[in-house]
Amino acid sequence: MSTRKTPSTAATIANEGIGNLTHEQRAEIRDVFDSIDVNGRGFVFMSQLPDIIQTLGHSADSNMMEVWKEQIDPKNTGKITYETLENFVALLYDEAEQQQQMMNAFQLFKPDATSLEDARITLDDLQRVSAHLGESIPVDELREMINIADISGTGSVDFNDFMRIMRKTGLF
């Protein structure tokens, strides 16, 4: 999916993330960093960020990479320290985990969907899930839920609509 929450400021990158990483993840980041910082300078060049991100198993288009570079290096020094990289990667891992949780939640409404890109939650899906949960929600309220979440005006909710409304309501 291309919808991705990114760290909003350099301060977020500088102050968050480390506690969210496993020992193995930290070791992997350290290994990648050290393989590039062979002279032990304590930094790598921002131009190397795409390779680092790819080596760590993430991907981004060039536009997203530019956004990340601006957030990681707002003073445009062209350098990134290990600590900043570790914090940033921790935020990427958190986002990936959050997106997986949202995909799992979406699939509760569309369990037979073979592709999230084509799947859409309909009024029937909401009725089925609410009945399964033993809830008696009037059809008008269910329709209103879809109308609120449905940005494209299709009368149903795609995965991007679902992610947006889940984040907006604070459920994710």
Coordinates of N, CA, C and O in Angstrom, one line a residue:
M1 N 0.8 -1.2 0.0 CA 0.0 0.0 0.0 C 0.9 1.2 0.0 O 1.9 1.3 0.7
S2 N 0.4 2.3 -0.7 CA 1.3 3.5 -0.7 C 0.9 4.4 0.4 O 1.6 5.4 0.7
T3 N -0.2 4.2 1.1 CA -0.6 5.1 2.2 C 0.3 4.7 3.3 O 0.2 3.6 3.8
R4 N 1.0 5.7 3.8 CA 2.0 5.3 4.8 C 2.2 6.5 5.7 O 2.4 7.6 5.3
K5 N 2.0 6.3 7.0 CA 2.3 7.4 8.0 C 3.8 7.5 8.1 O 4.5 6.5 8.3
T6 N 4.3 8.7 8.1 CA 5.7 8.9 8.2 C 6.0 9.8 9.5 O 5.1 10.5 9.9
P7 N 7.1 9.7 10.0 CA 7.4 10.5 11.2 C 7.2 12.0 10.8 O 7.6 12.4 9.7
S8 N 6.6 12.8 11.6 CA 6.2 14.1 11.2 C 7.3 15.1 11.4 O 7.3 16.2 10.7
T9 N 8.3 14.9 12.3 CA 9.3 15.9 12.5 C 10.6 15.3 12.8 O 10.7 14.1 13.3
A10 N 11.7 16.0 12.7 CA 13.0 15.5 13.1 C 13.0 15.2 14.6 O 13.6 14.3 15.1
A11 N 12.2 16.0 15.4 CA 12.2 15.7 16.8 C 11.6 14.4 17.1 O 12.0 13.7 18.0
T12 N 10.6 14.0 16.4 CA 10.0 12.7 16.6 C 11.0 11.6 16.3 O 11.1 10.6 17.0
I13 N 11.7 11.8 15.2 CA 12.7 10.8 14.9 C 13.8 10.7 15.9 O 14.3 9.7 16.3
A14 N 14.2 11.9 16.4 CA 15.3 12.0 17.4 C 14.9 11.4 18.7 O 15.8 10.9 19.5
N15 N 13.6 11.4 19.1 CA 13.2 11.1 20.4 C 12.4 9.8 20.6 O 12.1 9.4 21.7
E16 N 12.0 9.1 19.5 CA 11.1 8.0 19.6 C 11.8 6.8 19.0 O 12.7 6.9 18.2
G17 N 11.2 5.6 19.3 CA 11.5 4.5 18.5 C 12.4 3.4 19.2 O 12.1 2.3 19.0
I18 N 13.4 3.8 19.8 CA 14.4 2.8 20.2 C 13.8 1.7 21.1 O 14.1 0.6 20.9
G19 N 12.9 2.1 22.0 CA 12.3 1.1 22.9 C 11.4 0.1 22.1 O 11.1 -1.0 22.7
N20 N 11.0 0.4 20.9 CA 10.1 -0.5 20.2 C 10.8 -1.6 19.4 O 10.2 -2.4 18.8
L21 N 12.1 -1.5 19.3 CA 12.9 -2.5 18.5 C 13.3 -3.7 19.4 O 13.6 -3.5 20.5
T22 N 13.3 -4.8 18.7 CA 13.8 -6.0 19.4 C 15.4 -6.0 19.3 O 15.9 -5.2 18.5
H23 N 16.0 -6.8 20.1 CA 17.4 -6.9 20.0 C 17.9 -7.2 18.6 O 18.9 -6.7 18.1
E24 N 17.2 -8.2 18.0 CA 17.6 -8.6 16.7 C 17.5 -7.5 15.6 O 18.3 -7.3 14.8
Q25 N 16.4 -6.7 15.8 CA 16.2 -5.5 14.8 C 17.3 -4.5 15.0 O 17.9 -4.0 14.1
R26 N 17.7 -4.2 16.3 CA 18.7 -3.3 16.6 C 20.1 -3.8 16.0 O 20.8 -3.0 15.4
A27 N 20.3 -5.1 16.2 CA 21.5 -5.7 15.6 C 21.6 -5.6 14.1 O 22.6 -5.3 13.5
E28 N 20.5 -5.8 13.5 CA 20.4 -5.7 12.0 C 20.7 -4.3 11.5 O 21.5 -4.1 10.6
I29 N 20.1 -3.3 12.2 CA 20.3 -1.9 11.8 C 21.8 -1.6 12.1 O 22.4 -0.9 11.2
R30 N 22.3 -2.0 13.2 CA 23.7 -1.7 13.5 C 24.6 -2.4 12.4 O 25.6 -1.7 11.9
D31 N 24.4 -3.6 12.0 CA 25.2 -4.3 11.0 C 25.1 -3.5 9.7 O 26.2 -3.4 9.1
V32 N 24.0 -3.1 9.3 CA 23.8 -2.4 8.0 C 24.6 -1.1 8.1 O 25.3 -0.7 7.2
F33 N 24.4 -0.3 9.2 CA 25.0 0.9 9.4 C 26.6 0.8 9.4 O 27.3 1.5 8.7
D34 N 27.0 -0.2 10.1 CA 28.5 -0.4 10.2 C 29.1 -0.9 8.9 O 30.2 -0.6 8.6
S35 N 28.3 -1.6 8.1 CA 28.8 -2.0 6.8 C 29.0 -0.8 5.9 O 29.8 -0.9 4.9
I36 N 28.3 0.2 6.1 CA 28.4 1.4 5.3 C 29.4 2.4 5.9 O 30.3 3.0 5.2
D37 N 29.4 2.5 7.2 CA 30.3 3.4 7.9 C 31.6 2.6 8.3 O 32.0 2.5 9.4
V38 N 32.3 2.2 7.3 CA 33.5 1.4 7.5 C 34.6 2.1 8.1 O 35.5 1.5 8.8
N39 N 34.6 3.4 8.1 CA 35.7 4.2 8.7 C 35.4 4.6 10.1 O 36.2 5.3 10.8
G40 N 34.2 4.2 10.6 CA 33.8 4.5 12.0 C 33.6 6.0 12.2 O 33.8 6.5 13.4
R41 N 33.1 6.8 11.3 CA 32.8 8.2 11.4 C 31.7 8.5 12.3 O 31.5 9.6 12.9
G42 N 30.8 7.5 12.5 CA 29.6 7.8 13.3 C 28.4 8.3 12.5 O 27.4 8.6 13.1
F43 N 28.5 8.4 11.2 CA 27.4 8.8 10.3 C 27.6 8.1 9.0 O 28.6 7.6 8.6
V44 N 26.5 8.1 8.2 CA 26.5 7.7 6.8 C 25.8 8.9 6.1 O 25.2 9.8 6.6
F45 N 26.0 8.9 4.8 CA 25.5 10.0 4.0 C 24.0 9.7 3.6 O 23.6 8.5 3.4
M46 N 23.2 10.8 3.6 CA 21.8 10.6 3.3 C 21.6 10.0 1.9 O 20.6 9.3 1.7
S47 N 22.5 10.2 1.0 CA 22.4 9.5 -0.3 C 22.4 8.0 -0.2 O 21.9 7.3 -1.2
Q48 N 22.8 7.5 0.9 CA 22.8 6.0 1.1 C 21.5 5.5 1.7 O 21.4 4.3 1.8
L49 N 20.6 6.4 2.1 CA 19.4 6.0 2.8 C 18.6 5.0 2.0 O 18.1 4.0 2.5
P50 N 18.4 5.2 0.7 CA 17.6 4.2 -0.1 C 18.1 2.8 0.0 O 17.4 1.9 0.2
D51 N 19.4 2.7 -0.1 CA 20.1 1.4 0.0 C 19.9 0.8 1.4 O 19.6 -0.4 1.5
I52 N 20.0 1.6 2.4 CA 19.9 1.2 3.8 C 18.4 0.7 4.0 O 18.2 -0.4 4.5
I53 N 17.5 1.5 3.6 CA 16.1 1.1 3.8 C 15.8 -0.2 3.0 O 15.1 -1.1 3.6
Q54 N 16.2 -0.3 1.8 CA 16.0 -1.5 1.1 C 16.7 -2.7 1.7 O 16.1 -3.8 1.8
T55 N 17.9 -2.6 2.2 CA 18.6 -3.7 2.9 C 17.8 -4.1 4.1 O 17.8 -5.3 4.4
L56 N 17.2 -3.2 4.8 CA 16.4 -3.5 6.0 C 15.0 -4.1 5.6 O 14.2 -4.4 6.6
G57 N 14.7 -4.2 4.4 CA 13.5 -4.9 4.0 C 12.3 -4.0 3.7 O 11.1 -4.4 3.6
H58 N 12.5 -2.7 3.6 CA 11.5 -1.7 3.4 C 11.7 -1.2 2.0 O 12.7 -1.3 1.4
S59 N 10.6 -0.5 1.5 CA 10.7 0.1 0.2 C 9.9 1.4 0.2 O 9.0 1.6 1.0
A60 N 10.3 2.3 -0.7 CA 9.6 3.5 -0.9 C 9.9 4.1 -2.2 O 11.0 3.9 -2.8
D61 N 8.9 4.8 -2.8 CA 9.2 5.4 -4.1 C 10.0 6.7 -3.8 O 10.3 7.0 -2.7
S62 N 10.5 7.3 -4.9 CA 11.4 8.4 -4.8 C 10.8 9.6 -4.0 O 11.5 10.3 -3.3
N63 N 9.5 9.8 -4.2 CA 8.8 10.9 -3.5 C 8.8 10.7 -2.0 O 9.1 11.6 -1.2
M64 N 8.5 9.4 -1.6 CA 8.5 9.1 -0.2 C 9.9 9.2 0.4 O 10.1 9.7 1.5
M65 N 10.9 8.8 -0.4 CA 12.3 8.8 0.1 C 12.7 10.3 0.3 O 13.3 10.6 1.3
E66 N 12.3 11.2 -0.5 CA 12.6 12.6 -0.4 C 11.9 13.2 0.9 O 12.5 13.9 1.6
V67 N 10.7 12.8 1.2 CA 10.0 13.2 2.4 C 10.8 12.7 3.6 O 11.0 13.5 4.5
W68 N 11.2 11.4 3.6 CA 11.9 10.9 4.7 C 13.2 11.6 4.9 O 13.6 11.9 6.0
K69 N 13.9 11.9 3.8 CA 15.2 12.6 3.9 C 15.0 14.0 4.6 O 15.8 14.4 5.4
E70 N 14.0 14.7 4.2 CA 13.7 16.0 4.8 C 13.4 15.9 6.3 O 13.8 16.7 7.1
Q71 N 12.7 14.8 6.6 CA 12.4 14.6 8.0 C 13.6 14.2 8.9 O 13.7 14.6 10.0
I72 N 14.4 13.3 8.3 CA 15.6 12.8 9.0 C 16.7 13.9 9.1 O 17.3 14.0 10.1
D73 N 16.8 14.7 8.1 CA 17.9 15.7 8.0 C 17.4 17.1 7.7 O 17.6 17.6 6.6
P74 N 16.6 17.7 8.6 CA 15.9 18.9 8.3 C 17.0 20.1 8.1 O 16.6 21.1 7.4
K75 N 18.2 19.9 8.6 CA 19.2 21.0 8.4 C 20.0 20.8 7.1 O 20.9 21.5 6.8
N76 N 19.6 19.7 6.4 CA 20.3 19.4 5.2 C 21.8 19.2 5.3 O 22.5 19.7 4.4
T77 N 22.2 18.5 6.3 CA 23.7 18.3 6.5 C 24.2 17.2 5.5 O 25.4 17.1 5.3
G78 N 23.3 16.4 5.0 CA 23.7 15.3 4.1 C 24.1 14.1 4.9 O 24.6 13.1 4.3
K79 N 24.0 14.1 6.2 CA 24.5 13.0 7.1 C 23.4 12.5 8.0 O 22.5 13.2 8.3
I80 N 23.5 11.2 8.4 CA 22.6 10.6 9.3 C 23.4 9.8 10.3 O 24.2 9.0 9.9
T81 N 23.1 10.0 11.6 CA 23.8 9.2 12.6 C 23.1 7.9 12.8 O 22.0 7.7 12.4
Y82 N 23.8 7.0 13.5 CA 23.2 5.7 13.8 C 22.0 5.9 14.6 O 20.9 5.3 14.4
E83 N 22.0 6.7 15.7 CA 20.9 6.9 16.6 C 19.6 7.4 15.8 O 18.5 6.9 16.0
T84 N 19.8 8.4 14.9 CA 18.7 8.9 14.1 C 18.2 7.8 13.2 O 17.0 7.6 13.1
L85 N 19.1 7.0 12.6 CA 18.6 6.0 11.7 C 17.8 4.9 12.5 O 16.8 4.5 12.1
E86 N 18.3 4.5 13.7 CA 17.6 3.5 14.5 C 16.3 4.0 14.9 O 15.3 3.3 14.8
N87 N 16.1 5.3 15.3 CA 14.8 5.8 15.6 C 13.9 5.8 14.5 O 12.7 5.5 14.6
F88 N 14.4 6.2 13.3 CA 13.6 6.3 12.1 C 13.1 4.9 11.7 O 11.9 4.7 11.4
V89 N 14.0 4.0 11.7 CA 13.6 2.6 11.3 C 12.6 2.0 12.3 O 11.7 1.3 11.9
A90 N 12.7 2.4 13.6 CA 11.8 1.9 14.6 C 10.4 2.4 14.2 O 9.4 1.7 14.3
L91 N 10.3 3.7 13.8 CA 9.0 4.2 13.4 C 8.5 3.5 12.1 O 7.3 3.2 12.0
L92 N 9.4 3.1 11.2 CA 8.9 2.3 10.0 C 8.4 1.0 10.4 O 7.4 0.5 9.9
Y93 N 9.1 0.3 11.4 CA 8.6 -1.0 11.8 C 7.2 -0.8 12.5 O 6.4 -1.6 12.3
D94 N 7.1 0.2 13.3 CA 5.8 0.5 14.0 C 4.7 0.7 13.0 O 3.6 0.1 13.1
E95 N 5.0 1.4 11.9 CA 4.0 1.7 10.9 C 3.6 0.4 10.2 O 2.5 0.2 9.9
A96 N 4.6 -0.4 9.9 CA 4.4 -1.7 9.2 C 3.5 -2.6 10.0 O 2.5 -3.2 9.5
E97 N 3.8 -2.6 11.3 CA 3.0 -3.4 12.2 C 1.5 -2.9 12.3 O 0.6 -3.6 12.3
Q98 N 1.4 -1.6 12.4 CA 0.1 -1.0 12.5 C -0.7 -1.2 11.2 O -1.9 -1.6 11.3
Q99 N -0.1 -1.2 10.1 CA -0.8 -1.4 8.8 C -1.2 -2.9 8.7 O -2.3 -3.2 8.3
Q100 N -0.4 -3.8 9.2 CA -0.8 -5.2 9.3 C -2.0 -5.4 10.1 O -2.9 -6.2 9.8
Q101 N -2.0 -4.7 11.3 CA -3.2 -4.8 12.2 C -4.4 -4.3 11.5 O -5.5 -4.9 11.6
M102 N -4.3 -3.2 10.7 CA -5.4 -2.6 10.0 C -5.9 -3.6 8.9 O -7.1 -3.7 8.7
M103 N -5.0 -4.2 8.2 CA -5.3 -5.2 7.2 C -6.1 -6.3 7.8 O -7.1 -6.8 7.3
N104 N -5.7 -6.8 9.0 CA -6.4 -7.9 9.7 C -7.8 -7.5 10.1 O -8.7 -8.2 9.9
A105 N -7.9 -6.2 10.6 CA -9.2 -5.7 11.0 C -10.1 -5.6 9.7 O -11.3 -6.0 9.8
F106 N -9.6 -5.1 8.6 CA -10.4 -4.9 7.4 C -10.9 -6.3 6.9 O -12.0 -6.4 6.5
Q107 N -10.0 -7.3 7.0 CA -10.4 -8.6 6.6 C -11.5 -9.3 7.4 O -12.1 -10.2 7.0
L108 N -11.7 -8.8 8.6 CA -12.9 -9.3 9.4 C -14.2 -8.9 8.7 O -15.1 -9.7 8.8
F109 N -14.2 -7.8 8.0 CA -15.4 -7.5 7.2 C -15.4 -8.1 5.8 O -16.5 -8.3 5.3
K110 N -14.3 -8.4 5.3 CA -14.1 -9.0 4.0 C -13.2 -10.3 4.0 O -12.2 -10.3 3.5
P111 N -13.7 -11.3 4.7 CA -12.8 -12.5 4.9 C -12.4 -13.2 3.6 O -11.4 -13.9 3.6
D112 N -13.3 -13.1 2.6 CA -13.0 -13.9 1.4 C -12.3 -13.0 0.3 O -12.0 -13.5 -0.8
A113 N -11.9 -11.8 0.7 CA -11.2 -10.9 -0.3 C -9.9 -11.5 -0.6 O -9.1 -11.9 0.3
T114 N -9.6 -11.5 -1.9 CA -8.3 -12.0 -2.3 C -7.3 -10.9 -2.5 O -6.1 -11.1 -2.5
S115 N -7.8 -9.7 -2.6 CA -6.9 -8.5 -2.7 C -7.5 -7.3 -2.0 O -8.7 -7.0 -2.2
L116 N -6.8 -6.7 -1.1 CA -7.3 -5.5 -0.4 C -7.5 -4.3 -1.3 O -8.3 -3.5 -1.1
E117 N -6.8 -4.3 -2.4 CA -7.0 -3.2 -3.4 C -8.3 -3.2 -4.0 O -8.9 -2.2 -4.4
D118 N -8.9 -4.4 -4.2 CA -10.2 -4.5 -4.9 C -11.4 -4.7 -3.9 O -12.5 -4.5 -4.3
A119 N -11.1 -5.0 -2.6 CA -12.1 -5.2 -1.6 C -12.7 -3.9 -1.2 O -12.1 -2.9 -1.0
R120 N -14.0 -4.0 -0.9 CA -14.8 -2.9 -0.4 C -15.8 -3.4 0.6 O -16.5 -4.3 0.4
I121 N -15.8 -2.7 1.8 CA -16.8 -3.0 2.8 C -18.1 -2.4 2.4 O -18.2 -1.2 2.1
T122 N -19.2 -3.2 2.4 CA -20.5 -2.7 1.9 C -21.5 -2.7 3.1 O -21.1 -3.2 4.2
L123 N -22.6 -2.3 2.9 CA -23.7 -2.3 3.9 C -24.0 -3.7 4.4 O -24.1 -4.0 5.6
D124 N -24.0 -4.6 3.4 CA -24.2 -6.0 3.8 C -23.1 -6.5 4.7 O -23.4 -7.3 5.7
D125 N -21.9 -6.1 4.5 CA -20.8 -6.6 5.4 C -21.0 -6.0 6.8 O -20.8 -6.8 7.7
L126 N -21.3 -4.8 6.9 CA -21.6 -4.2 8.2 C -22.7 -4.9 8.9 O -22.6 -5.1 10.1
Q127 N -23.8 -5.2 8.2 CA -24.9 -5.9 8.8 C -24.5 -7.3 9.3 O -24.9 -7.7 10.4
R128 N -23.7 -8.0 8.5 CA -23.3 -9.3 8.8 C -22.4 -9.3 10.1 O -22.6 -10.1 11.0
V129 N -21.5 -8.4 10.1 CA -20.6 -8.3 11.3 C -21.3 -7.9 12.5 O -21.1 -8.4 13.6
S130 N -22.2 -6.9 12.4 CA -22.9 -6.4 13.6 C -23.8 -7.5 14.1 O -24.0 -7.7 15.3
A131 N -24.5 -8.3 13.2 CA -25.3 -9.4 13.6 C -24.5 -10.5 14.3 O -24.8 -11.1 15.4
H132 N -23.3 -10.8 13.8 CA -22.4 -11.8 14.4 C -22.0 -11.4 15.8 O -21.8 -12.2 16.6
L133 N -21.8 -10.1 16.0 CA -21.4 -9.6 17.3 C -22.6 -9.4 18.2 O -22.4 -9.0 19.4
G134 N -23.8 -9.7 17.7 CA -25.0 -9.6 18.6 C -25.5 -8.2 18.7 O -26.3 -7.9 19.6
E135 N -25.1 -7.3 17.9 CA -25.5 -5.9 17.9 C -26.6 -5.7 17.0 O -26.7 -6.2 15.9
S136 N -27.6 -4.9 17.4 CA -28.7 -4.5 16.6 C -28.6 -3.0 16.3 O -29.1 -2.2 16.9
I137 N -27.9 -2.8 15.2 CA -27.7 -1.4 14.7 C -28.6 -1.1 13.6 O -28.6 -1.9 12.6
P138 N -29.4 -0.1 13.7 CA -30.3 0.3 12.6 C -29.5 0.5 11.2 O -28.4 1.0 11.2
V139 N -30.2 0.1 10.1 CA -29.6 0.2 8.8 C -29.2 1.6 8.5 O -28.1 1.9 7.9
D140 N -30.0 2.6 9.0 CA -29.7 4.0 8.7 C -28.3 4.4 9.3 O -27.5 5.1 8.8
E141 N -28.0 3.9 10.5 CA -26.8 4.1 11.2 C -25.6 3.5 10.5 O -24.5 4.0 10.4
L142 N -25.8 2.3 10.0 CA -24.8 1.6 9.3 C -24.5 2.3 7.9 O -23.3 2.4 7.6
R143 N -25.5 2.8 7.3 CA -25.4 3.6 6.1 C -24.6 4.8 6.3 O -23.7 5.2 5.6
E144 N -24.9 5.5 7.5 CA -24.2 6.7 7.8 C -22.7 6.4 8.1 O -21.8 7.2 7.7
M145 N -22.4 5.2 8.7 CA -21.0 4.9 8.9 C -20.3 4.8 7.6 O -19.1 5.2 7.4
I146 N -20.9 4.1 6.6 CA -20.3 4.0 5.3 C -20.1 5.4 4.7 O -19.1 5.7 4.1
N147 N -21.1 6.2 4.7 CA -21.1 7.6 4.1 C -19.9 8.4 4.7 O -19.3 9.2 4.0
I148 N -19.7 8.3 6.0 CA -18.7 9.0 6.7 C -17.3 8.6 6.2 O -16.4 9.4 6.0
A149 N -17.1 7.3 6.1 CA -15.8 6.7 5.7 C -15.5 6.7 4.2 O -14.4 6.8 3.8
D150 N -16.6 6.8 3.4 CA -16.4 6.7 2.0 C -16.1 8.0 1.3 O -16.9 8.8 1.0
I151 N -14.8 8.2 1.1 CA -14.3 9.4 0.5 C -14.6 9.5 -1.0 O -15.0 10.5 -1.5
S152 N -14.6 8.4 -1.7 CA -14.8 8.4 -3.1 C -16.2 8.4 -3.6 O -16.5 8.5 -4.8
G153 N -17.1 8.2 -2.6 CA -18.6 8.3 -3.0 C -19.1 7.1 -3.7 O -20.1 7.2 -4.4
T154 N -18.5 5.9 -3.5 CA -18.9 4.7 -4.1 C -20.0 4.0 -3.4 O -20.6 3.0 -3.9
G155 N -20.3 4.4 -2.1 CA -21.3 3.7 -1.3 C -20.7 2.5 -0.6 O -21.4 1.7 0.0
S156 N -19.4 2.4 -0.6 CA -18.7 1.3 0.1 C -17.3 1.9 0.6 O -16.9 3.0 0.2
V157 N -16.6 1.1 1.4 CA -15.4 1.6 2.0 C -14.2 0.7 1.6 O -14.2 -0.5 1.8
D158 N -13.3 1.3 0.9 CA -12.1 0.6 0.5 C -11.0 0.6 1.6 O -11.3 1.3 2.6
F159 N -9.9 -0.1 1.4 CA -8.9 -0.2 2.5 C -8.3 1.2 2.8 O -8.1 1.5 4.0
N160 N -8.1 2.1 1.9 CA -7.6 3.4 2.2 C -8.6 4.2 3.0 O -8.2 4.9 3.9
D161 N -9.9 4.1 2.7 CA -10.9 4.8 3.5 C -10.9 4.2 4.9 O -11.0 5.0 5.9
F162 N -10.8 2.9 5.0 CA -10.8 2.2 6.3 C -9.6 2.7 7.1 O -9.8 3.0 8.3
M163 N -8.4 2.8 6.5 CA -7.3 3.2 7.3 C -7.5 4.7 7.8 O -7.1 5.0 8.9
R164 N -7.9 5.5 6.9 CA -8.1 6.9 7.2 C -9.1 7.1 8.4 O -8.8 7.8 9.4
I165 N -10.2 6.4 8.4 CA -11.2 6.5 9.4 C -10.7 5.9 10.7 O -11.0 6.4 11.8
M166 N -10.0 4.8 10.6 CA -9.4 4.2 11.9 C -8.4 5.1 12.5 O -8.4 5.2 13.8
R167 N -7.6 5.8 11.7 CA -6.6 6.7 12.3 C -7.3 7.9 12.9 O -7.0 8.5 13.9
K168 N -8.3 8.4 12.1 CA -9.0 9.6 12.5 C -9.8 9.4 13.8 O -9.8 10.3 14.7
T169 N -10.3 8.2 14.0 CA -11.1 8.0 15.3 C -10.2 7.5 16.4 O -10.7 7.3 17.5
G170 N -8.9 7.3 16.1 CA -7.9 6.9 17.1 C -7.9 5.5 17.4 O -7.4 5.0 18.4
L171 N -8.6 4.7 16.6 CA -8.6 3.2 16.8 C -7.3 2.6 16.5 O -7.0 1.5 16.9
F172 N -6.5 3.2 15.6 CA -5.1 2.8 15.3 C -4.2 3.9 15.3 O -4.5 5.0 15.0

